[in-house]
Amino acid sequence: AATATAAAQSRGMMAPSNTIKSNNNRIMVYSCDHDTEGSITLTMGHGKKLDHMGIQVKFFGRIDMEGGVHEGRPHYDFISLSKELLPPGSLYNTQTVPFNFRGVEKIHETYHGRNVSVKYFVQVEVRRQWLPPITAEHEVLVQIPGVEPSVNEPIKMEVGIEDCLHIEFEYERRCYHLQDVICGQINFLLVRIKIKHMELAVIRRETSGEGLAQSAAAMMGGPNSAGGGGGGGNHTTGNSSNAGQNIVTETQTLLKYEIMDGAPVKGELIPVRLYLKGIPADVTPTYHAENNRFSVRYFLNLVLVDEEDRRYFKQQEIILWRKNLGDR
């Protein structure tokens, strides 16, 4: 019997800053224009022989929507390439064969979400007569560094309840890179209800489904509103779907912490400082209608809780972007 294992290695990508850890293993990170090249090792048992009908290496870029709603196609391959490594023949000894896929543009980042994922992988296939092929896969991660937005205005908003509560909150910027620090302040202009504490949460909203771009206008409405609602921990706090458009929205609280304990007074300023790299979840850039199949957006959710456990909240979208290869 023979076994096949695949390993991909990108030239010039061995620096620690261009690798990330997953399950205590280092995984290579590719940029959109790096060549995907490496080697396939075919391991033979001692004294064994394997007759094959040819050995191929394949490279895929795949959007997988098996976890969500799709129109009969659980996955879509936007890259599908194959090359012959060895012609039909026989294997007697362990053999290592190099491969390369040069000049392949990778237009999407690797992403593993709740209902959708983007995955790049190398697959080797040893074809055999009358028997299923021997296959093995190896995933490679793709990240696409971005450019700082030319317009990055501060966020200033006021929210309140007439004659009861009036607060003004401000964040220094709307756009942040993945290693950035969100700084701001909250100013209490009017306080006539007894506030018990105040929380700040980072929320990720993943929207997936066929024809997402056509539904973008409808999905954009509603998140920047104030009102009462429930809280959540580091888990999915809700989901919704649009059956007509096959659109599913999954909302996940990535981080929640208390920024004030006790009743504030008029004129009090509460500073806000949140380190994005301290969020335990895998934070990605903001994605807008990727391949017309999914989007990922991030929000800051400010929640005030009064002594009767009523919750008053305000959400504000922020834009995240990747500054350096290897950032998470």
Short mmCIF file of C-alpha atoms in Angstrom, two decimals:
data_model
loop_
_atom_site.label_atom_id
_atom_site.label_comp_id
_atom_site.label_asym_id
_atom_site.label_seq_id
_atom_site.Cartn_x
_atom_site.Cartn_y
_atom_site.Cartn_z
CA ALA A 1 0.00 0.00 0.00
CA ALA A 2 1.05 3.60 -0.53
CA THR A 3 0.12 6.83 1.16
CA ALA A 4 0.31 10.36 -0.21
CA THR A 5 0.85 13.51 1.79
CA ALA A 6 0.92 17.09 0.53
CA ALA A 7 2.96 20.02 1.81
CA ALA A 8 2.97 23.53 0.37
CA GLN A 9 5.74 26.05 0.92
CA SER A 10 6.02 29.52 -0.51
CA ARG A 11 9.37 30.98 -1.49
CA GLY A 12 10.44 33.86 0.74
CA MET A 13 7.63 33.36 3.25
CA MET A 14 9.48 31.67 6.11
CA ALA A 15 9.82 34.78 8.30
CA PRO A 16 7.87 34.42 11.60
CA SER A 17 5.93 37.60 10.85
CA ASN A 18 4.42 35.84 7.86
CA THR A 19 3.25 32.76 9.72
CA ILE A 20 0.45 32.21 12.20
CA LYS A 21 -0.16 29.50 14.76
CA SER A 22 -3.10 27.10 14.55
CA ASN A 23 -3.36 24.17 16.97
CA ASN A 24 0.30 24.80 17.91
CA ASN A 25 1.34 24.39 14.26
CA ARG A 26 2.76 27.17 12.13
CA ILE A 27 0.83 27.78 8.90
CA MET A 28 2.29 29.68 5.97
CA VAL A 29 0.53 32.92 5.00
CA TYR A 30 0.49 33.93 1.34
CA SER A 31 -0.25 37.33 -0.15
CA CYS A 32 -2.47 37.64 -3.20
CA ASP A 33 0.46 37.63 -5.67
CA HIS A 34 2.78 35.02 -4.12
CA ASP A 35 3.37 31.87 -6.16
CA THR A 36 2.07 28.67 -4.61
CA GLU A 37 4.92 26.18 -4.85
CA GLY A 38 6.24 23.30 -2.81
CA SER A 39 6.55 19.54 -2.99
CA ILE A 40 4.45 16.40 -2.88
CA THR A 41 5.85 13.46 -0.93
CA LEU A 42 4.62 10.00 -1.91
CA THR A 43 5.50 7.56 0.87
CA MET A 44 5.78 3.85 0.05
CA GLY A 45 5.81 1.01 2.54
CA HIS A 46 9.00 -1.08 2.63
CA GLY A 47 9.06 -3.60 -0.20
CA LYS A 48 5.73 -2.39 -1.61
CA LYS A 49 4.79 -1.51 -5.18
CA LEU A 50 2.02 0.75 -6.43
CA ASP A 51 0.77 0.78 -10.02
CA HIS A 52 -0.98 4.06 -10.83
CA MET A 53 -2.73 5.72 -13.75
CA GLY A 54 -1.03 9.06 -13.23
CA ILE A 55 -0.51 11.53 -10.39
CA GLN A 56 -1.95 15.03 -10.46
CA VAL A 57 -1.59 18.08 -8.22
CA LYS A 58 -4.48 20.54 -8.05
CA PHE A 59 -4.92 24.01 -6.63
CA PHE A 60 -8.34 25.26 -5.55
CA GLY A 61 -9.81 28.52 -4.30
CA ARG A 62 -13.23 27.69 -2.90
CA ILE A 63 -16.16 29.49 -1.31
CA ASP A 64 -18.01 26.97 0.82
CA MET A 65 -21.58 27.71 1.89
CA GLU A 66 -22.62 24.30 3.21
CA GLY A 67 -23.41 25.80 6.62
CA GLY A 68 -25.87 28.35 5.22
CA VAL A 69 -28.45 28.82 2.50
CA HIS A 70 -27.46 28.13 -1.09
CA GLU A 71 -29.20 27.49 -4.41
CA GLY A 72 -28.19 23.88 -4.93
CA ARG A 73 -24.44 24.60 -5.00
CA PRO A 74 -22.88 24.18 -1.55
CA HIS A 75 -19.53 25.42 -2.83
CA TYR A 76 -18.15 27.51 -5.67
CA ASP A 77 -14.59 27.17 -7.02
CA PHE A 78 -13.24 30.50 -8.24
CA ILE A 79 -9.82 28.85 -8.81
CA SER A 80 -9.49 25.30 -10.17
CA LEU A 81 -6.13 24.33 -11.69
CA SER A 82 -4.42 20.98 -12.19
CA LYS A 83 -1.02 19.74 -13.36
CA GLU A 84 0.36 16.30 -14.04
CA LEU A 85 3.16 15.37 -11.65
CA LEU A 86 3.91 11.87 -12.94
CA PRO A 87 2.62 9.91 -15.96
CA PRO A 88 1.11 6.44 -15.49
CA GLY A 89 3.62 3.97 -14.08
CA SER A 90 4.72 2.27 -10.88
CA LEU A 91 6.05 3.51 -7.53
CA TYR A 92 8.61 1.43 -5.63
CA ASN A 93 10.22 3.95 -3.27
CA THR A 94 9.27 7.09 -1.40
CA GLN A 95 9.42 9.95 -3.88
CA THR A 96 9.27 13.75 -3.56
CA VAL A 97 8.09 15.73 -6.57
CA PRO A 98 8.14 19.58 -6.74
CA PHE A 99 5.18 21.57 -8.01
CA ASN A 100 4.31 25.21 -8.64
CA PHE A 101 1.32 27.33 -9.58
CA ARG A 102 2.74 30.64 -10.72
CA GLY A 103 0.94 33.84 -11.59
CA VAL A 104 -2.37 32.83 -10.00
CA GLU A 105 -4.20 35.86 -8.62
CA LYS A 106 -5.88 35.22 -5.28
CA ILE A 107 -8.64 37.78 -5.06
CA HIS A 108 -10.23 36.77 -1.73
CA GLU A 109 -8.77 36.34 1.75
CA THR A 110 -9.00 33.05 3.61
CA TYR A 111 -12.04 33.23 5.87
CA HIS A 112 -13.71 30.65 8.13
CA GLY A 113 -17.07 31.95 9.38
CA ARG A 114 -20.27 30.51 10.79
CA ASN A 115 -22.11 29.86 7.50
CA VAL A 116 -19.49 30.54 4.85
CA SER A 117 -15.77 29.96 4.37
CA VAL A 118 -13.11 30.84 1.81
CA LYS A 119 -10.41 28.23 1.49
CA TYR A 120 -7.31 27.74 -0.67
CA PHE A 121 -5.80 24.26 -0.78
CA VAL A 122 -3.40 22.02 -2.69
CA GLN A 123 -4.66 18.53 -3.46
CA VAL A 124 -2.70 15.54 -4.75
CA GLU A 125 -4.48 12.68 -6.47
CA VAL A 126 -2.93 9.28 -7.22
CA ARG A 127 -5.26 7.61 -9.71
CA ARG A 128 -5.54 3.82 -9.63
CA GLN A 129 -7.23 1.37 -11.94
CA TRP A 130 -10.42 -0.18 -10.49
CA LEU A 131 -9.76 1.48 -7.12
CA PRO A 132 -10.59 4.91 -5.67
CA PRO A 133 -7.76 7.44 -5.97
CA ILE A 134 -5.41 8.17 -3.08
CA THR A 135 -5.80 11.85 -2.17
CA ALA A 136 -4.42 14.32 0.35
CA GLU A 137 -4.99 18.05 0.89
CA HIS A 138 -3.03 20.89 2.44
CA GLU A 139 -4.58 24.29 3.12
CA VAL A 140 -2.69 27.52 2.56
CA LEU A 141 -3.82 30.82 4.08
CA VAL A 142 -4.16 33.95 1.95
CA GLN A 143 -4.17 37.46 3.38
CA ILE A 144 -4.42 40.69 1.41
CA PRO A 145 -2.87 43.78 3.05
CA GLY A 146 -4.93 46.88 2.45
CA VAL A 147 -4.33 50.62 2.28
CA GLU A 148 -5.39 53.02 4.99
CA PRO A 149 -8.60 54.78 3.93
CA SER A 150 -7.97 58.31 2.72
CA VAL A 151 -11.04 59.52 4.62
CA ASN A 152 -11.13 58.47 8.26
CA GLU A 153 -13.34 60.92 10.09
CA PRO A 154 -14.18 60.63 13.81
CA ILE A 155 -17.50 59.23 14.94
CA LYS A 156 -19.65 61.65 16.91
CA MET A 157 -23.19 60.74 17.92
CA GLU A 158 -25.80 61.71 20.45
CA VAL A 159 -28.41 59.39 21.86
CA GLY A 160 -30.93 59.55 24.65
CA ILE A 161 -34.44 59.39 25.96
CA GLU A 162 -36.39 62.64 26.04
CA ASP A 163 -36.15 64.41 29.41
CA CYS A 164 -34.49 61.33 30.96
CA LEU A 165 -31.11 60.61 29.40
CA HIS A 166 -28.86 62.42 26.96
CA ILE A 167 -25.34 61.18 26.20
CA GLU A 168 -22.77 62.06 23.58
CA PHE A 169 -20.16 59.57 22.51
CA GLU A 170 -17.15 60.04 20.29
CA TYR A 171 -14.59 57.67 18.76
CA GLU A 172 -11.39 59.05 17.27
CA ARG A 173 -11.80 57.28 13.91
CA ARG A 174 -14.16 55.12 11.92
CA CYS A 175 -11.49 52.90 10.30
CA TYR A 176 -8.96 50.76 12.20
CA HIS A 177 -6.32 48.20 11.26
CA LEU A 178 -6.39 44.81 12.97
CA GLN A 179 -3.70 45.70 15.53
CA ASP A 180 -5.16 49.11 16.30
CA VAL A 181 -6.58 50.63 19.49
CA ILE A 182 -10.08 52.13 19.54
CA CYS A 183 -10.10 55.27 21.67
CA GLY A 184 -12.98 57.52 22.53
CA GLN A 185 -15.05 59.04 25.29
CA ILE A 186 -18.65 59.17 26.51
CA ASN A 187 -20.11 62.40 27.88
CA PHE A 188 -23.25 62.38 30.04
CA LEU A 189 -25.17 65.57 29.27
CA LEU A 190 -28.38 64.65 31.09
CA VAL A 191 -28.97 61.86 33.63
CA ARG A 192 -32.39 61.45 35.22
CA ILE A 193 -32.54 57.67 35.38
CA LYS A 194 -30.50 55.47 37.67
CA ILE A 195 -27.80 53.82 35.57
CA LYS A 196 -26.32 50.65 37.10
CA HIS A 197 -23.48 49.99 34.66
CA MET A 198 -22.37 50.44 31.06
CA GLU A 199 -20.92 47.86 28.63
CA LEU A 200 -19.09 48.05 25.32
CA ALA A 201 -19.16 45.11 22.91
CA VAL A 202 -17.61 44.32 19.54
CA ILE A 203 -20.08 42.58 17.24
CA ARG A 204 -19.44 40.76 13.97
CA ARG A 205 -22.28 40.46 11.47
CA GLU A 206 -21.83 37.82 8.76
CA THR A 207 -24.32 37.91 5.89
CA SER A 208 -24.27 35.13 3.30
CA GLY A 209 -26.32 33.92 0.36
CA GLU A 210 -26.57 33.95 -3.41
CA GLY A 211 -27.19 37.40 -4.90
CA LEU A 212 -25.95 39.26 -1.84
CA ALA A 213 -25.13 42.47 -3.73
CA GLN A 214 -28.73 42.85 -4.90
CA SER A 215 -29.88 42.68 -1.27
CA ALA A 216 -27.15 44.96 0.12
CA ALA A 217 -29.38 48.03 0.31
CA ALA A 218 -31.93 46.21 2.44
CA MET A 219 -29.25 44.68 4.68
CA MET A 220 -27.60 48.06 5.28
CA GLY A 221 -30.61 49.46 7.09
CA GLY A 222 -31.30 49.16 10.76
CA PRO A 223 -28.05 48.52 12.64
CA ASN A 224 -27.40 52.09 13.78
CA SER A 225 -30.48 52.43 15.95
CA ALA A 226 -31.08 52.91 19.62
CA GLY A 227 -33.48 51.06 21.85
CA GLY A 228 -33.73 48.31 24.41
CA GLY A 229 -32.53 44.77 23.96
CA GLY A 230 -30.84 41.80 25.50
CA GLY A 231 -27.16 41.16 25.94
CA GLY A 232 -24.97 38.21 25.07
CA GLY A 233 -21.69 36.50 25.74
CA ASN A 234 -18.95 35.36 23.39
CA HIS A 235 -21.31 33.40 21.18
CA THR A 236 -23.84 33.85 18.42
CA THR A 237 -26.52 36.18 19.70
CA GLY A 238 -28.93 35.95 16.83
CA ASN A 239 -29.54 35.18 13.18
CA SER A 240 -32.12 36.03 10.58
CA SER A 241 -32.88 35.06 7.02
CA ASN A 242 -34.55 36.45 3.94
CA ALA A 243 -36.17 33.45 2.28
CA GLY A 244 -36.88 35.33 -0.95
CA GLN A 245 -33.22 36.17 -1.48
CA ASN A 246 -31.71 33.17 0.35
CA ILE A 247 -29.86 35.58 2.64
CA VAL A 248 -28.77 34.52 6.14
CA THR A 249 -27.39 36.94 8.73
CA GLU A 250 -25.44 35.67 11.74
CA THR A 251 -24.56 38.04 14.59
CA GLN A 252 -21.74 37.16 16.98
CA THR A 253 -20.48 39.03 20.04
CA LEU A 254 -16.68 38.83 19.93
CA LEU A 255 -15.93 40.76 23.11
CA LYS A 256 -17.92 42.46 25.85
CA TYR A 257 -16.58 44.33 28.85
CA GLU A 258 -17.84 46.75 31.46
CA ILE A 259 -16.57 50.31 31.09
CA MET A 260 -18.54 51.91 33.96
CA ASP A 261 -19.95 50.63 37.24
CA GLY A 262 -22.25 52.89 39.21
CA ALA A 263 -24.47 55.88 38.50
CA PRO A 264 -22.93 58.68 36.41
CA VAL A 265 -23.59 62.36 36.99
CA LYS A 266 -24.16 65.17 34.53
CA GLY A 267 -20.92 66.28 32.88
CA GLU A 268 -19.04 63.07 33.65
CA LEU A 269 -16.63 61.82 30.95
CA ILE A 270 -16.00 58.08 30.57
CA PRO A 271 -12.88 57.19 28.55
CA VAL A 272 -12.96 54.26 26.11
CA ARG A 273 -9.88 52.26 25.09
CA LEU A 274 -10.24 48.92 23.33
CA TYR A 275 -7.32 46.89 21.93
CA LEU A 276 -8.41 44.96 18.83
CA LYS A 277 -5.51 42.51 19.11
CA GLY A 278 -6.83 41.55 22.57
CA ILE A 279 -10.05 40.11 21.12
CA PRO A 280 -9.79 36.32 21.49
CA ALA A 281 -11.79 35.60 18.31
CA ASP A 282 -10.30 35.64 14.81
CA VAL A 283 -10.86 39.23 13.69
CA THR A 284 -10.82 39.85 9.93
CA PRO A 285 -11.04 42.95 7.78
CA THR A 286 -14.46 44.21 6.77
CA TYR A 287 -15.64 42.37 3.65
CA HIS A 288 -18.18 43.92 1.27
CA ALA A 289 -20.22 41.48 -0.88
CA GLU A 290 -17.30 39.15 -1.61
CA ASN A 291 -18.00 37.32 -4.88
CA ASN A 292 -21.63 38.43 -4.44
CA ARG A 293 -21.95 35.69 -1.79
CA PHE A 294 -21.05 37.06 1.64
CA SER A 295 -20.11 40.12 3.65
CA VAL A 296 -18.59 40.63 7.11
CA ARG A 297 -19.16 43.85 9.06
CA TYR A 298 -18.16 44.98 12.56
CA PHE A 299 -20.00 47.16 15.06
CA LEU A 300 -19.38 48.78 18.43
CA ASN A 301 -22.38 48.23 20.69
CA LEU A 302 -22.73 50.55 23.68
CA VAL A 303 -25.22 49.30 26.30
CA LEU A 304 -26.48 51.10 29.41
CA VAL A 305 -28.33 49.07 32.07
CA ASP A 306 -30.51 50.79 34.66
CA GLU A 307 -31.48 49.56 38.14
CA GLU A 308 -34.56 47.85 36.72
CA ASP A 309 -32.33 45.95 34.26
CA ARG A 310 -33.69 47.82 31.28
CA ARG A 311 -31.09 48.07 28.53
CA TYR A 312 -30.48 51.08 26.29
CA PHE A 313 -28.09 50.55 23.41
CA LYS A 314 -26.54 52.23 20.40
CA GLN A 315 -24.65 50.47 17.60
CA GLN A 316 -22.11 52.07 15.32
CA GLU A 317 -20.35 50.38 12.41
CA ILE A 318 -16.56 50.52 12.20
CA ILE A 319 -14.40 49.56 9.22
CA LEU A 320 -11.49 47.15 9.79
CA TRP A 321 -8.59 46.70 7.36
CA ARG A 322 -5.38 44.65 7.26
CA LYS A 323 -2.16 46.62 7.54
CA ASN A 324 0.47 43.84 7.47
CA LEU A 325 0.70 40.27 6.27
CA GLY A 326 0.43 37.94 9.26
CA ASP A 327 -1.89 40.21 11.28
CA ARG A 328 -4.98 38.50 12.57
#
